[in-house]
Coordinates of N, CA and C in Angstrom, one line a residue:
A16 N 41.7 -99.7 13.0 CA 43.1 -100.4 12.8 C 44.1 -99.7 13.8
I17 N 43.8 -98.4 14.2 CA 44.7 -97.8 15.1 C 44.6 -98.4 16.5
L18 N 43.4 -98.8 16.9 CA 43.3 -99.4 18.2 C 44.0 -100.8 18.3
T19 N 43.6 -101.6 17.2 CA 44.3 -102.9 17.2 C 45.8 -102.8 17.0
N20 N 46.4 -101.8 16.3 CA 47.7 -101.7 16.2 C 48.3 -101.3 17.5
S21 N 47.6 -100.4 18.2 CA 48.1 -100.1 19.7 C 48.2 -101.3 20.6
C22 N 47.2 -102.2 20.5 CA 47.1 -103.5 21.2 C 48.4 -104.3 20.9
F23 N 48.5 -104.5 19.5 CA 49.6 -105.2 19.0 C 51.0 -104.7 19.5
L24 N 51.2 -103.3 19.5 CA 52.4 -102.7 20.0 C 52.6 -103.2 21.5
G25 N 51.5 -103.1 22.3 CA 51.6 -103.5 23.6 C 52.1 -104.9 23.8
V26 N 51.5 -105.9 23.0 CA 52.0 -107.1 23.2 C 53.4 -107.4 22.7
E27 N 53.8 -106.6 21.6 CA 55.1 -106.7 21.3 C 56.2 -106.1 22.3
V28 N 55.8 -105.1 22.8 CA 56.8 -104.5 23.9 C 56.8 -105.4 25.2
D29 N 55.6 -106.0 25.5 CA 55.6 -106.9 26.6 C 56.6 -108.1 26.3
H30 N 56.5 -108.7 25.1 CA 57.2 -109.8 24.8 C 58.8 -109.4 24.7
N31 N 59.1 -108.1 24.2 CA 60.5 -107.6 24.2 C 61.1 -107.5 25.6
V32 N 60.2 -107.0 26.6 CA 60.7 -106.8 28.0 C 60.8 -108.2 28.7
S33 N 59.9 -109.1 28.3 CA 60.0 -110.5 29.0 C 61.1 -111.2 28.5
H34 N 61.5 -111.0 27.2 CA 62.6 -111.8 26.6 C 63.7 -110.9 26.1
P35 N 64.4 -110.2 27.1 CA 65.5 -109.3 26.6 C 66.6 -110.0 25.9
G36 N 67.1 -109.3 24.8 CA 68.3 -109.9 24.1 C 67.8 -110.9 23.1
Q37 N 66.7 -111.4 22.9 CA 66.2 -112.3 22.0 C 65.6 -111.7 20.9
T38 N 65.8 -112.2 19.6 CA 65.2 -111.7 18.5 C 63.7 -112.0 18.5
P39 N 62.9 -111.0 18.2 CA 61.5 -111.0 18.3 C 60.9 -112.1 17.2
P40 N 59.9 -112.8 17.4 CA 59.3 -113.7 16.3 C 59.1 -112.9 15.1
T41 N 59.3 -113.7 14.0 CA 59.1 -113.2 12.6 C 57.6 -112.7 12.5
A42 N 56.7 -113.4 13.2 CA 55.3 -112.9 13.1 C 55.2 -111.4 13.5
F43 N 56.0 -111.0 14.5 CA 55.8 -109.6 14.9 C 56.3 -108.7 13.7
Y44 N 57.3 -109.0 13.0 CA 57.7 -108.1 11.9 C 56.5 -108.1 10.8
V45 N 56.0 -109.3 10.5 CA 55.0 -109.4 9.4 C 53.8 -108.6 9.8
I46 N 53.3 -108.8 11.1 CA 52.0 -108.1 11.6 C 52.3 -106.6 11.6
G47 N 53.4 -106.2 12.1 CA 53.7 -104.8 12.2 C 53.8 -104.2 10.7
H48 N 54.3 -104.9 9.7 CA 54.5 -104.3 8.4 C 53.1 -104.4 7.7
V49 N 52.3 -105.3 8.0 CA 50.9 -105.3 7.5 C 50.1 -104.0 7.9
Y50 N 50.3 -103.7 9.2 CA 49.6 -102.5 9.7 C 50.3 -101.2 9.0
N51 N 51.6 -101.3 8.8 CA 52.2 -100.1 8.0 C 51.7 -100.0 6.6
F52 N 51.5 -101.1 5.9 CA 50.9 -101.2 4.6 C 49.5 -100.5 4.6
L53 N 48.7 -101.0 5.6 CA 47.4 -100.4 5.7 C 47.3 -99.0 5.9
F54 N 48.2 -98.5 6.8 CA 48.3 -97.1 7.1 C 48.8 -96.3 5.9
G55 N 49.6 -96.9 5.1 CA 50.2 -96.2 4.0 C 49.1 -96.1 2.8
I56 N 48.4 -97.2 2.7 CA 47.2 -97.1 1.7 C 46.3 -96.1 2.0
E57 N 45.9 -96.1 3.4 CA 44.9 -95.0 3.8 C 45.4 -93.7 3.6
L58 N 46.7 -93.4 3.9 CA 47.3 -92.1 3.6 C 47.2 -91.7 2.2
I59 N 47.6 -92.5 1.3 CA 47.6 -92.4 -0.2 C 46.2 -92.1 -0.6
M60 N 45.2 -92.8 -0.1 CA 43.8 -92.6 -0.5 C 43.4 -91.3 -0.1
R61 N 43.6 -90.8 1.2 CA 43.3 -89.5 1.6 C 44.0 -88.4 0.8
W62 N 45.2 -88.6 0.5 CA 46.0 -87.6 -0.2 C 45.3 -87.4 -1.6
I63 N 45.0 -88.6 -2.3 CA 44.3 -88.4 -3.7 C 43.0 -87.8 -3.6
T64 N 42.2 -88.2 -2.5 CA 40.9 -87.6 -2.2 C 40.9 -86.0 -2.1
Y65 N 41.9 -85.6 -1.2 CA 41.9 -84.2 -0.9 C 42.8 -83.4 -1.7
G66 N 43.7 -83.9 -2.4 CA 44.5 -83.2 -3.4 C 45.4 -82.2 -2.5
A67 N 45.4 -80.9 -3.0 CA 46.2 -79.9 -2.4 C 45.7 -79.5 -1.0
K68 N 44.5 -79.8 -0.7 CA 43.8 -79.4 0.7 C 44.4 -80.4 1.6
F69 N 45.0 -81.5 1.2 CA 45.6 -82.4 2.2 C 46.6 -81.7 3.1
F70 N 47.4 -80.7 2.5 CA 48.3 -79.9 3.3 C 47.9 -78.6 3.6
R71 N 46.6 -78.2 3.4 CA 46.1 -76.8 3.6 C 44.8 -76.8 4.4
G72 N 44.2 -77.9 4.6 CA 43.0 -77.9 5.2 C 43.1 -77.8 6.7
S73 N 42.0 -77.9 7.5 CA 42.0 -77.7 8.9 C 42.9 -78.8 9.6
D74 N 43.0 -80.0 9.1 CA 43.8 -81.2 9.6 C 45.1 -81.3 9.1
W75 N 45.8 -80.2 8.5 CA 47.0 -80.3 7.8 C 48.0 -80.9 8.7
A76 N 48.1 -80.4 10.0 CA 49.1 -81.0 10.9 C 49.0 -82.4 11.1
W77 N 47.8 -83.0 11.3 CA 47.6 -84.3 11.5 C 48.0 -85.2 10.3
N78 N 47.8 -84.6 9.1 CA 48.1 -85.3 7.9 C 49.6 -85.3 7.7
V79 N 50.3 -84.2 8.1 CA 51.7 -84.1 8.1 C 52.4 -85.2 9.0
L80 N 51.7 -85.3 10.2 CA 52.1 -86.3 11.2 C 52.0 -87.7 10.6
D81 N 50.9 -87.9 10.0 CA 50.6 -89.3 9.4 C 51.7 -89.6 8.4
L82 N 52.0 -88.6 7.5 CA 53.0 -88.7 6.5 C 54.4 -89.1 7.1
L83 N 54.7 -88.4 8.1 CA 56.0 -88.6 8.8 C 55.9 -90.1 9.4
I84 N 54.9 -90.6 10.0 CA 54.8 -91.8 10.6 C 54.9 -92.9 9.5
V85 N 54.3 -92.7 8.4 CA 54.3 -93.7 7.3 C 55.7 -93.7 6.7
M86 N 56.4 -92.6 6.6 CA 57.8 -92.4 6.1 C 58.7 -93.2 7.1
A87 N 58.5 -93.0 8.4 CA 59.3 -93.6 9.5 C 59.1 -95.2 9.3
S88 N 57.7 -95.6 9.0 CA 57.6 -97.0 8.8 C 58.3 -97.6 7.7
L89 N 58.4 -96.9 6.6 CA 59.2 -97.3 5.5 C 60.7 -97.5 5.8
L90 N 61.2 -96.6 6.6 CA 62.5 -96.6 7.1 C 62.7 -97.9 8.1
E91 N 61.7 -98.2 8.8 CA 61.7 -99.3 9.7 C 61.8 -100.5 8.9
L92 N 60.8 -100.6 7.8 CA 60.9 -101.8 7.0 C 62.2 -102.0 6.4
A93 N 62.8 -101.1 5.9 CA 64.2 -101.1 5.3 C 65.2 -101.6 6.5
S94 N 65.1 -101.1 7.6 CA 66.0 -101.6 8.7 C 65.7 -103.0 9.1
D95 N 64.5 -103.3 9.1 CA 64.2 -104.8 9.5 C 64.8 -105.7 8.4
V96 N 64.7 -105.3 7.2 CA 65.2 -106.3 6.1 C 66.6 -106.5 6.2
V97 N 67.3 -105.3 6.5 CA 68.8 -105.4 6.7 C 69.1 -106.2 8.0
Y98 N 68.4 -105.9 8.9 CA 68.6 -106.6 10.3 C 68.4 -108.2 10.2
L99 N 67.3 -108.5 9.5 CA 67.0 -109.9 9.4 C 67.9 -110.6 8.4
A100 N 68.3 -109.9 7.4 CA 69.2 -110.4 6.3 C 70.7 -110.5 6.8
S101 N 71.2 -109.7 7.7 CA 72.5 -109.7 8.1 C 72.9 -110.9 9.0
E102 N 74.1 -111.3 8.9 CA 74.5 -112.3 9.9 C 75.1 -111.7 11.0
T103 N 75.7 -110.5 10.9 CA 76.1 -109.8 12.1 C 75.2 -108.6 12.4
Q104 N 74.3 -108.8 13.2 CA 73.3 -107.8 13.5 C 73.8 -106.6 14.3
T105 N 74.1 -105.5 13.6 CA 74.8 -104.4 14.3 C 73.8 -103.7 15.3
Q106 N 74.4 -102.9 16.2 CA 73.7 -102.3 17.2 C 72.9 -101.1 16.6
T107 N 73.6 -100.5 15.6 CA 72.9 -99.4 14.8 C 71.7 -99.8 14.2
V108 N 71.7 -101.0 13.5 CA 70.4 -101.4 12.8 C 69.4 -101.8 13.9
A109 N 69.8 -102.5 15.0 CA 68.9 -102.8 16.0 C 68.2 -101.6 16.7
N110 N 68.9 -100.5 16.8 CA 68.4 -99.4 17.4 C 67.4 -98.7 16.5
M111 N 67.3 -99.0 15.2 CA 66.3 -98.4 14.3 C 64.9 -98.9 14.7
N112 N 64.9 -100.0 15.5 CA 63.5 -100.5 15.9 C 62.8 -99.5 16.8
N113 N 63.6 -98.5 17.4 CA 63.1 -97.6 18.2 C 62.2 -96.6 17.4
V114 N 62.2 -96.6 16.1 CA 61.3 -95.9 15.2 C 59.8 -96.3 15.5
R115 N 59.6 -97.4 16.1 CA 58.3 -97.9 16.3 C 57.5 -97.1 17.3
L116 N 58.4 -96.4 18.1 CA 57.6 -95.5 19.1 C 56.8 -94.4 18.4
L117 N 57.2 -94.0 17.2 CA 56.6 -93.0 16.5 C 55.2 -93.4 16.1
R118 N 55.0 -94.7 15.8 CA 53.7 -95.3 15.5 C 52.7 -95.0 16.7
M119 N 53.1 -94.9 17.9 CA 52.2 -94.8 19.0 C 51.6 -93.3 19.0
T120 N 52.1 -92.4 18.2 CA 51.5 -91.1 18.1 C 50.0 -91.3 17.3
R121 N 49.9 -92.3 16.7 CA 48.5 -92.6 16.1 C 47.4 -92.6 17.2
V122 N 47.8 -93.0 18.3 CA 46.8 -93.1 19.5 C 46.4 -91.7 19.9
A123 N 47.3 -90.9 19.9 CA 46.9 -89.3 20.1 C 46.0 -88.9 19.1
K124 N 46.2 -89.3 17.9 CA 45.2 -88.8 16.8 C 43.8 -89.3 17.1
M125 N 43.8 -90.6 17.4 CA 42.5 -91.3 17.7 C 41.8 -90.7 18.8
V126 N 42.5 -90.3 19.9 CA 42.0 -89.7 21.1 C 41.4 -88.3 20.8
R127 N 41.9 -87.6 20.0 CA 41.4 -86.2 19.8 C 40.2 -86.2 19.3

């Protein structure tokens, strides 16, 4: 899922660069949040499986990074809902989409 998410992010960035100032297609929001949901479920399953060792094991730093990424994804979801629901799309809410850059750190985890 990490590799396909990285490819999707590349397509999304390419579209945004090719069409500056335009609102991205709704499909981008949906696909992005499906990935966020899958990563969130994976995190919860690992947390349940490892219990307290989730934060004390040898991969504790990667687990904390995953937790931060999923939390940032929830923040992104909330900002996207506000962004899509508002008639006056403020610059502050639009800038929250920069949170997507944090998701790219998953590639670093895959490479390790």
